[in-house]
Short mmCIF file of C-alpha atoms in Angstrom, two decimals:
data_model
loop_
_atom_site.label_atom_id
_atom_site.label_comp_id
_atom_site.label_asym_id
_atom_site.label_seq_id
_atom_site.Cartn_x
_atom_site.Cartn_y
_atom_site.Cartn_z
CA MET A 1 16.80 23.10 -22.96
CA PRO A 2 14.53 23.72 -25.97
CA ASN A 3 11.42 25.83 -25.61
CA PRO A 4 8.26 23.75 -25.16
CA SER A 5 5.84 23.65 -28.05
CA PRO A 6 2.55 25.58 -27.75
CA HIS A 7 0.71 22.27 -27.40
CA SER A 8 2.85 20.88 -24.57
CA PRO A 9 1.45 20.81 -21.02
CA PRO A 10 2.08 23.86 -18.80
CA GLU A 11 4.61 24.12 -16.04
CA HIS A 12 3.26 23.73 -12.52
CA SER A 13 3.78 27.46 -11.85
CA GLN A 14 1.66 28.36 -14.89
CA GLN A 15 -1.39 26.48 -13.62
CA SER A 16 -4.21 28.11 -11.69
CA LEU A 17 -4.61 27.16 -8.03
CA LYS A 18 -7.70 25.10 -8.96
CA GLN A 19 -5.75 23.20 -11.63
CA GLN A 20 -2.93 22.52 -9.17
CA TRP A 21 -5.35 21.07 -6.63
CA LEU A 22 -7.12 18.95 -9.26
CA ALA A 23 -3.76 17.68 -10.53
CA ILE A 24 -2.53 16.46 -7.15
CA LEU A 25 -5.96 15.04 -6.33
CA SER A 26 -5.89 13.06 -9.60
CA VAL A 27 -2.67 11.43 -8.36
CA ALA A 28 -4.15 10.79 -4.90
CA VAL A 29 -7.30 9.18 -6.34
CA GLY A 30 -5.11 7.20 -8.74
CA ALA A 31 -3.12 5.92 -5.77
CA PHE A 32 -6.39 4.97 -4.06
CA ALA A 33 -7.60 3.02 -7.12
CA LEU A 34 -4.27 1.23 -7.55
CA VAL A 35 -3.81 0.15 -3.96
CA THR A 36 -7.50 -0.78 -3.67
CA SER A 37 -6.99 -3.01 -6.70
CA GLU A 38 -4.00 -4.60 -5.00
CA PHE A 39 -5.89 -5.52 -1.83
CA LEU A 40 -9.32 -6.34 -3.32
CA PRO A 41 -8.60 -10.11 -3.46
CA VAL A 42 -8.25 -10.31 0.32
CA GLY A 43 -11.97 -9.68 0.72
CA VAL A 44 -13.10 -11.88 -2.19
CA LEU A 45 -10.79 -14.89 -1.81
CA ASN A 46 -13.70 -17.10 -0.75
CA ASP A 47 -15.78 -16.10 -3.78
CA VAL A 48 -12.92 -16.49 -6.27
CA ALA A 49 -11.87 -19.85 -4.81
CA GLY A 50 -15.44 -21.18 -4.90
CA ASP A 51 -16.14 -19.89 -8.41
CA LEU A 52 -12.92 -21.26 -9.94
CA GLY A 53 -12.75 -24.45 -7.86
CA ILE A 54 -9.43 -23.77 -6.11
CA SER A 55 -8.30 -23.51 -2.48
CA ALA A 56 -8.13 -20.21 -0.60
CA GLY A 57 -4.34 -20.60 -0.37
CA HIS A 58 -4.11 -21.03 -4.15
CA ALA A 59 -6.35 -18.02 -4.68
CA GLY A 60 -3.91 -16.06 -2.50
CA LEU A 61 -1.60 -15.90 -5.54
CA MET A 62 -3.82 -12.99 -6.57
CA VAL A 63 -2.09 -11.03 -3.79
CA THR A 64 1.35 -12.63 -4.13
CA LEU A 65 1.99 -12.09 -7.85
CA PRO A 66 1.27 -8.34 -7.96
CA GLY A 67 3.60 -7.91 -5.01
CA VAL A 68 6.41 -9.74 -6.83
CA MET A 69 5.92 -7.74 -10.03
CA ALA A 70 5.66 -4.44 -8.14
CA ALA A 71 8.90 -5.22 -6.32
CA LEU A 72 10.64 -5.69 -9.68
CA ALA A 73 8.91 -2.78 -11.42
CA ALA A 74 9.63 -0.10 -8.79
CA PRO A 75 13.44 0.02 -9.19
CA LEU A 76 13.55 -1.09 -12.83
CA LEU A 77 11.10 1.55 -14.05
CA SER A 78 12.62 4.28 -11.87
CA VAL A 79 16.05 3.69 -13.40
CA GLY A 80 14.92 2.66 -16.89
CA ILE A 81 12.77 5.68 -17.72
CA GLY A 82 15.69 8.08 -17.34
CA THR A 83 14.51 11.68 -17.78
CA LEU A 84 11.11 10.86 -19.29
CA ASP A 85 8.38 13.33 -18.30
CA ARG A 86 6.76 11.67 -15.26
CA ARG A 87 3.27 12.82 -16.28
CA TYR A 88 3.41 10.34 -19.17
CA LEU A 89 4.56 7.59 -16.84
CA LEU A 90 1.77 8.23 -14.31
CA SER A 91 -0.88 8.26 -17.05
CA ALA A 92 0.50 5.06 -18.62
CA LEU A 93 0.51 3.28 -15.26
CA THR A 94 -3.11 4.30 -14.64
CA LEU A 95 -4.04 2.94 -18.08
CA ILE A 96 -2.32 -0.36 -17.27
CA MET A 97 -4.34 -0.55 -14.04
CA ILE A 98 -7.59 -0.14 -16.00
CA ILE A 99 -6.58 -2.91 -18.43
CA ALA A 100 -5.41 -5.21 -15.59
CA ASN A 101 -8.67 -4.97 -13.64
CA SER A 102 -10.69 -5.48 -16.83
CA VAL A 103 -8.72 -8.66 -17.59
CA VAL A 104 -9.47 -9.98 -14.09
CA ALA A 105 -13.16 -9.10 -14.37
CA TYR A 106 -13.57 -11.06 -17.61
CA ALA A 107 -11.03 -13.86 -16.98
CA THR A 108 -12.35 -17.28 -17.98
CA ASP A 109 -9.75 -19.22 -15.97
CA PHE A 110 -7.31 -18.64 -13.11
CA ASN A 111 -4.24 -18.33 -15.37
CA LEU A 112 -5.78 -15.44 -17.30
CA LEU A 113 -6.82 -13.86 -14.01
CA LEU A 114 -3.22 -14.06 -12.79
CA LEU A 115 -2.04 -12.36 -16.01
CA GLY A 116 -4.23 -9.41 -15.09
CA ARG A 117 -2.74 -9.36 -11.62
CA VAL A 118 0.81 -9.38 -13.04
CA LEU A 119 -0.05 -6.31 -15.14
CA LEU A 120 -1.42 -4.64 -12.02
CA GLY A 121 1.85 -5.31 -10.19
CA ILE A 122 3.79 -3.41 -12.85
CA SER A 123 1.44 -0.46 -12.44
CA ILE A 124 1.60 -0.50 -8.64
CA GLY A 125 5.39 -0.64 -8.41
CA GLY A 126 5.95 2.20 -10.85
CA PHE A 127 3.23 4.39 -9.39
CA TRP A 128 4.28 4.01 -5.74
CA ALA A 129 7.92 4.74 -6.56
CA THR A 130 7.05 7.81 -8.64
CA ALA A 131 4.04 9.51 -7.08
CA ILE A 132 5.46 10.13 -3.60
CA ALA A 133 8.72 11.49 -5.00
CA LEU A 134 6.74 13.97 -7.14
CA SER A 135 4.53 15.27 -4.35
CA GLY A 136 6.68 18.35 -3.72
CA ARG A 137 6.55 19.36 -7.38
CA LEU A 138 2.77 18.95 -7.44
CA ALA A 139 2.14 20.92 -4.23
CA PRO A 140 -0.50 23.65 -4.78
CA ARG A 141 0.54 27.20 -3.93
CA GLY A 142 0.65 27.68 -0.16
CA VAL A 143 0.93 23.94 0.54
CA GLY A 144 4.21 22.55 1.89
CA VAL A 145 5.99 19.46 0.65
CA ALA A 146 5.02 17.42 3.74
CA GLN A 147 1.36 18.37 3.32
CA ALA A 148 1.44 17.54 -0.39
CA THR A 149 2.98 14.16 0.40
CA SER A 150 0.25 13.50 2.96
CA ILE A 151 -2.44 14.31 0.38
CA ILE A 152 -1.17 11.52 -1.89
CA MET A 153 -0.54 9.22 1.09
CA VAL A 154 -4.18 9.65 2.14
CA GLY A 155 -5.14 7.85 -1.08
CA VAL A 156 -2.67 5.07 -0.35
CA THR A 157 -3.69 4.74 3.29
CA LEU A 158 -7.42 4.80 2.64
CA ALA A 159 -6.98 2.11 0.00
CA THR A 160 -4.85 0.01 2.34
CA VAL A 161 -7.48 0.04 5.08
CA LEU A 162 -10.71 0.42 3.07
CA GLY A 163 -9.92 -1.54 -0.10
CA VAL A 164 -10.67 -4.91 1.47
CA PRO A 165 -13.99 -4.06 3.18
CA VAL A 166 -15.28 -2.06 0.20
CA GLY A 167 -14.33 -4.89 -2.14
CA THR A 168 -16.06 -7.42 0.10
CA TRP A 169 -19.18 -5.26 0.28
CA LEU A 170 -19.33 -4.75 -3.50
CA SER A 171 -18.70 -8.46 -4.07
CA GLY A 172 -21.66 -9.29 -1.86
CA LEU A 173 -23.86 -6.94 -3.88
CA MET A 174 -22.68 -7.62 -7.42
CA GLY A 175 -20.20 -10.51 -7.40
CA TRP A 176 -16.40 -10.44 -7.36
CA ARG A 177 -16.04 -9.87 -11.11
CA MET A 178 -18.12 -6.71 -11.02
CA THR A 179 -16.00 -5.50 -8.10
CA PHE A 180 -12.90 -5.50 -10.31
CA LEU A 181 -14.81 -3.96 -13.20
CA VAL A 182 -16.02 -1.09 -10.98
CA THR A 183 -12.42 -0.42 -9.97
CA ALA A 184 -11.39 -0.38 -13.63
CA LEU A 185 -14.15 2.11 -14.41
CA LEU A 186 -12.99 4.31 -11.53
CA GLY A 187 -9.65 4.58 -13.29
CA ILE A 188 -11.12 6.14 -16.44
CA PRO A 189 -11.95 9.61 -15.03
CA VAL A 190 -8.67 9.50 -13.09
CA LEU A 191 -6.76 8.86 -16.33
CA LEU A 192 -8.57 11.69 -18.11
CA ALA A 193 -7.83 14.07 -15.23
CA GLN A 194 -4.14 13.15 -15.28
CA VAL A 195 -3.88 13.62 -19.05
CA LEU A 196 -5.62 17.00 -18.93
CA LEU A 197 -4.32 18.43 -15.65
CA LEU A 198 -0.83 17.17 -14.82
CA PRO A 199 1.90 19.73 -15.54
CA ARG A 200 5.26 18.90 -17.06
CA LEU A 201 7.18 16.73 -14.63
CA THR A 202 10.57 16.30 -16.29
CA PRO A 203 13.11 15.30 -13.63
CA ASP A 204 16.23 17.37 -13.01
CA LYS A 205 18.30 14.22 -12.82
CA ALA A 206 17.70 10.58 -13.65
CA ILE A 207 17.82 8.07 -10.78
CA GLN A 208 20.92 5.88 -11.05
CA VAL A 209 21.31 2.31 -9.83
CA ARG A 210 23.83 3.51 -7.25
CA ASP A 211 21.18 5.79 -5.73
CA LEU A 212 18.71 3.00 -4.91
CA PRO A 213 20.25 1.60 -1.67
CA ALA A 214 20.32 5.06 -0.01
CA LEU A 215 18.03 4.02 2.86
CA PHE A 216 19.59 0.58 3.27
CA VAL A 217 23.08 1.95 3.99
CA ASN A 218 21.83 4.38 6.65
CA PRO A 219 22.08 2.50 10.01
CA LEU A 220 19.00 4.01 11.67
CA ALA A 221 16.94 3.75 8.49
CA ARG A 222 18.00 0.11 8.29
CA VAL A 223 16.60 -0.54 11.78
CA GLY A 224 13.26 0.82 10.60
CA LEU A 225 13.41 -1.33 7.47
CA ILE A 226 14.01 -4.48 9.54
CA ALA A 227 11.09 -3.64 11.83
CA VAL A 228 8.82 -2.89 8.86
CA LEU A 229 9.86 -6.18 7.27
CA LEU A 230 9.03 -8.25 10.35
CA ILE A 231 5.77 -6.50 11.26
CA GLY A 232 4.65 -6.28 7.64
CA LEU A 233 5.30 -9.98 6.99
CA ALA A 234 3.27 -10.89 10.05
CA HIS A 235 0.39 -8.63 9.07
CA PHE A 236 0.08 -9.69 5.43
CA ALA A 237 0.56 -13.39 6.20
CA ALA A 238 -2.29 -13.33 8.72
CA TYR A 239 -4.63 -10.64 7.42
CA THR A 240 -4.77 -12.03 3.86
CA TYR A 241 -6.61 -15.05 5.30
CA VAL A 242 -8.88 -13.30 7.80
CA ALA A 243 -11.94 -13.67 5.55
CA PRO A 244 -11.47 -17.47 5.16
CA PHE A 245 -11.00 -17.70 8.95
CA PHE A 246 -14.29 -15.91 9.55
CA LYS A 247 -16.05 -18.19 7.08
CA HIS A 248 -14.61 -21.59 8.01
CA ASN A 249 -13.66 -21.19 11.70
CA ALA A 250 -16.25 -18.71 12.96
CA ASN A 251 -19.02 -19.73 10.51
CA PHE A 252 -19.94 -16.11 9.78
CA ASP A 253 -22.00 -15.39 6.68
CA GLY A 254 -20.94 -13.04 3.87
CA PRO A 255 -22.69 -9.87 5.14
CA THR A 256 -21.22 -10.37 8.61
CA ILE A 257 -17.71 -10.79 7.21
CA GLY A 258 -18.18 -7.69 5.08
CA SER A 259 -19.32 -5.70 8.11
CA LEU A 260 -16.32 -6.84 10.17
CA LEU A 261 -13.91 -5.88 7.42
CA LEU A 262 -15.63 -2.53 7.08
CA LEU A 263 -15.11 -2.04 10.82
CA TYR A 264 -11.43 -2.81 10.23
CA GLY A 265 -11.34 -0.10 7.56
CA VAL A 266 -13.03 2.54 9.70
CA ALA A 267 -10.68 1.77 12.59
CA GLY A 268 -7.77 1.99 10.15
CA VAL A 269 -8.72 5.51 9.08
CA ILE A 270 -8.79 6.56 12.75
CA GLY A 271 -5.41 4.86 13.25
CA ASN A 272 -3.96 6.78 10.32
CA LEU A 273 -5.13 10.07 11.82
CA PHE A 274 -3.68 9.03 15.18
CA ALA A 275 -0.30 8.20 13.60
CA GLY A 276 -0.14 11.57 11.86
CA PHE A 277 -0.11 13.19 15.28
CA ALA A 278 1.63 10.63 17.49
CA ALA A 279 4.46 9.66 15.12
CA ASN A 280 5.34 13.31 14.62
CA GLN A 281 5.90 13.48 18.38
CA SER A 282 7.77 10.18 18.74
CA VAL A 283 7.88 7.82 15.80
CA ARG A 284 9.74 5.17 17.83
CA HIS A 285 7.15 4.93 20.57
CA THR A 286 4.29 5.04 18.08
CA LEU A 287 5.75 2.18 16.02
CA MET A 288 6.24 0.16 19.20
CA LEU A 289 2.58 0.73 20.13
CA VAL A 290 1.49 -0.31 16.63
CA ALA A 291 3.52 -3.54 16.87
CA LEU A 292 2.09 -4.29 20.30
CA MET A 293 -1.50 -3.86 19.11
CA ILE A 294 -1.00 -6.02 16.00
CA GLY A 295 0.68 -8.67 18.13
CA VAL A 296 -2.20 -8.71 20.62
CA GLY A 297 -4.64 -8.98 17.73
CA THR A 298 -2.92 -11.94 16.07
CA ALA A 299 -2.26 -13.71 19.40
CA LEU A 300 -5.91 -13.59 20.52
CA PHE A 301 -7.57 -14.04 17.13
CA PRO A 302 -7.83 -17.87 17.04
CA TYR A 303 -9.38 -17.93 20.53
CA PHE A 304 -11.75 -14.95 20.62
CA ALA A 305 -12.54 -14.06 16.99
CA THR A 306 -14.93 -17.01 16.66
CA SER A 307 -17.59 -14.98 18.50
CA LEU A 308 -19.03 -11.85 16.92
CA THR A 309 -18.13 -9.61 19.87
CA GLY A 310 -14.57 -10.90 20.07
CA ALA A 311 -14.14 -10.68 16.31
CA ALA A 312 -15.38 -7.08 16.25
CA MET A 313 -13.08 -5.99 19.08
CA LEU A 314 -9.98 -7.69 17.66
CA ILE A 315 -10.51 -6.64 14.04
CA ALA A 316 -11.03 -3.03 15.17
CA LEU A 317 -7.80 -3.13 17.23
CA TRP A 318 -5.93 -4.68 14.31
CA GLY A 319 -7.36 -2.18 11.83
CA PHE A 320 -6.45 0.79 14.04
CA ALA A 321 -2.87 -0.49 14.36
CA PHE A 322 -2.31 -1.21 10.71
CA GLY A 323 -3.92 2.07 9.70
CA ALA A 324 -1.09 3.75 11.59
CA PHE A 325 1.62 1.43 10.24
CA PRO A 326 2.36 2.97 6.77
CA ALA A 327 2.52 6.48 8.24
CA CYS A 328 4.94 5.28 10.94
CA ALA A 329 7.15 3.61 8.33
CA SER A 330 7.30 6.75 6.16
CA ILE A 331 7.82 9.17 9.06
CA TRP A 332 10.62 6.97 10.45
CA MET A 333 12.52 7.39 7.16
CA PHE A 334 11.92 11.14 7.01
CA VAL A 335 13.15 11.46 10.61
CA VAL A 336 16.38 9.48 10.31
CA ALA A 337 17.28 10.05 6.62
CA PRO A 338 15.30 12.98 5.13
CA LYS A 339 17.70 13.55 2.24
CA ASP A 340 17.80 9.88 1.26
CA VAL A 341 14.05 9.29 0.99
CA GLU A 342 13.58 10.32 -2.64
CA ARG A 343 16.57 8.33 -3.90
CA GLY A 344 15.74 5.32 -1.75
CA MET A 345 11.98 5.28 -2.36
CA PRO A 346 12.01 2.80 -5.31
CA LEU A 347 13.87 0.15 -3.31
CA PHE A 348 11.75 0.85 -0.23
CA VAL A 349 8.63 0.28 -2.35
CA ALA A 350 10.19 -2.90 -3.73
CA MET A 351 10.82 -4.19 -0.21
CA PHE A 352 7.28 -3.40 0.87
CA GLN A 353 5.88 -5.26 -2.13
CA VAL A 354 8.10 -8.24 -1.36
CA ILE A 355 6.65 -8.20 2.15
CA ILE A 356 3.11 -8.35 0.72
CA ALA A 357 4.04 -11.13 -1.70
CA LEU A 358 5.95 -13.29 0.80
CA GLY A 359 3.42 -12.73 3.56
CA SER A 360 0.43 -13.72 1.45
CA PHE A 361 2.29 -16.67 -0.14
CA PHE A 362 3.62 -18.24 3.04
CA GLY A 363 0.38 -17.43 4.83
CA GLY A 364 -1.46 -19.42 2.17
CA GLN A 365 0.91 -22.37 2.51
CA ILE A 366 0.58 -22.39 6.30
CA VAL A 367 -3.23 -22.11 6.16
CA ASP A 368 -3.52 -24.99 3.68
CA GLN A 369 -1.00 -27.27 5.43
CA LEU A 370 -1.12 -26.41 9.15
CA GLY A 371 -4.26 -24.35 9.74
CA SER A 372 -5.13 -20.84 10.86
CA ALA A 373 -4.05 -21.25 14.51
CA VAL A 374 -0.44 -21.94 13.51
CA LEU A 375 -0.49 -19.01 11.09
CA PHE A 376 -1.63 -16.55 13.76
CA SER A 377 0.94 -17.89 16.25
CA LEU A 378 3.80 -17.44 13.78
CA ALA A 379 2.54 -13.96 12.92
CA THR A 380 2.58 -13.05 16.62
CA ALA A 381 6.18 -14.24 16.92
CA LEU A 382 7.24 -12.11 13.94
CA VAL A 383 5.56 -9.02 15.35
CA GLY A 384 7.33 -9.66 18.65
CA CYS A 385 10.68 -9.70 16.85
CA GLY A 386 9.78 -6.41 15.17
CA LEU A 387 8.87 -4.86 18.51
CA VAL A 388 12.18 -5.95 20.06
CA THR A 389 14.05 -4.52 17.04
CA VAL A 390 12.52 -1.07 17.58
CA LEU A 391 12.95 -1.29 21.37
CA VAL A 392 16.62 -2.32 21.33
CA LEU A 393 18.23 -1.34 18.02
CA GLY A 394 16.13 1.79 17.59
CA ARG A 395 16.76 3.24 21.06
CA ASN A 396 18.76 6.16 19.56
CA VAL A 397 15.93 7.18 17.20
CA SER A 398 14.31 10.46 18.21
CA ASN A 399 12.23 12.90 16.21
CA ARG A 400 14.84 15.54 17.10
CA LEU A 401 17.12 13.88 14.52
CA ALA A 402 15.03 15.38 11.71
CA ALA A 403 15.92 18.89 12.88
CA GLN A 404 19.66 18.22 12.97
CA PRO A 405 21.82 19.22 9.97
CA SER A 406 23.13 16.30 7.98
#
C-alpha cells in the first residue's frame, strides 16, 4: 500500500482523543439529521396536503419514495463503492441530504418535492448501511465497539422517535417548508465536521454481492427478520397517519397534535433506554413486550384516542414501545449472528426501508379508501402475527447464544 500524502487525512490512531470523539459525534449527528429528514413528513402531512391541494394518502408518498430509494441504495452503494475511503462516502451522503431538504423546502409543486425525497432516500440508504459498520473503527480510545455502535444508534433512535414531533412543532411555528430548510442547515456544520475530522476509513475488503444475504440464511436471524417485518409494517402503516387521525377524527388543533407527538417522542427516548437494559437480558422477551404494547396501542386507538386523555395515554404507550423496537431488532441480530451483522447490514437496512415504504404506502391507500378504523385493525393483526412469530419460532433464542463460539 502506498504511503499517504502529507495532505491526506490521519489514521484513527493518529488523532487526539478529542478529535476521535468529535469524529464519531459528527457521524451520530449526521444520522440524526438524516433520519429526522426521513420522518419529518409524518408530522407535516396535513400542512403539505393542504398547501399543495392533495390528499393525506397522496402526501404519504413523501415517506414511501425515500424508503424505496434507500432500499435500493443500501446494497447497491455498499457493493458498488468497492474499497473507496468511507469518509468520502459519508461526507457525500451528508451533502446529498442538504441538497434534498433544500429542494423540498423550495419545491413549487409536488413532483419537484418528490424529487428531493428521492435524493434523500439515496443518502439514507447509503448512510445507514455504512455508518453502523464503521462504528468500531471510529471508537474513541477506551470505548468498546458496542458502545461506539450505541453512540451512532442514539442519533438514529432519537431521530426515529423525536423527528416527527420536532418537525410538527417547527412546522407550527414557521411552516412546513422552513422545517425542511432548518434540517438542511443543520447538515452544514455536520458536513464540515466530517470533512475536517473523519480519519481515513479505507475498508480492508470490499463487500461482495454474495455477502449481502448473511443474515437471511441464518435461521434464528431470519425469525427476527420476519418479526421485524410484520411489526414494522404495522407500525409504519398506522403511525404515518396518526396526525391526520388526530385532526379529522379527534378534531384536535395543530398545537395539541404537536404536543401529543412530542409526548410520543419523549416516551420513545425512555423506551430506547429501557430496551438497552432489558434486551441485553432477554431480547426475545423484550421484543415480545414491544409487540404487545404496539398491538394494544393500535387496537385501542380508534376508540379511545378521540379524547385528549385517551390519546395521550395511547400515544405514550406506542412511543415507548417503538422507541425500544430498533434496539431490539439490532440486539437480536448481534445475539444470534454476531459475525454476520457487518456483511448483512446493507440488506437489513434495505429490508427496513422497504418496511417503511410499504407501510406508509398501503397505510395511505387504506386510509383514503376504507378509513382509519380499518387501518388500525389491520395493523393490530400484523403485530399479532409478529408476536406469535417471536413466541413460537423464536423459542430457542436466548442471549446466551451470543457468548457461544460460532
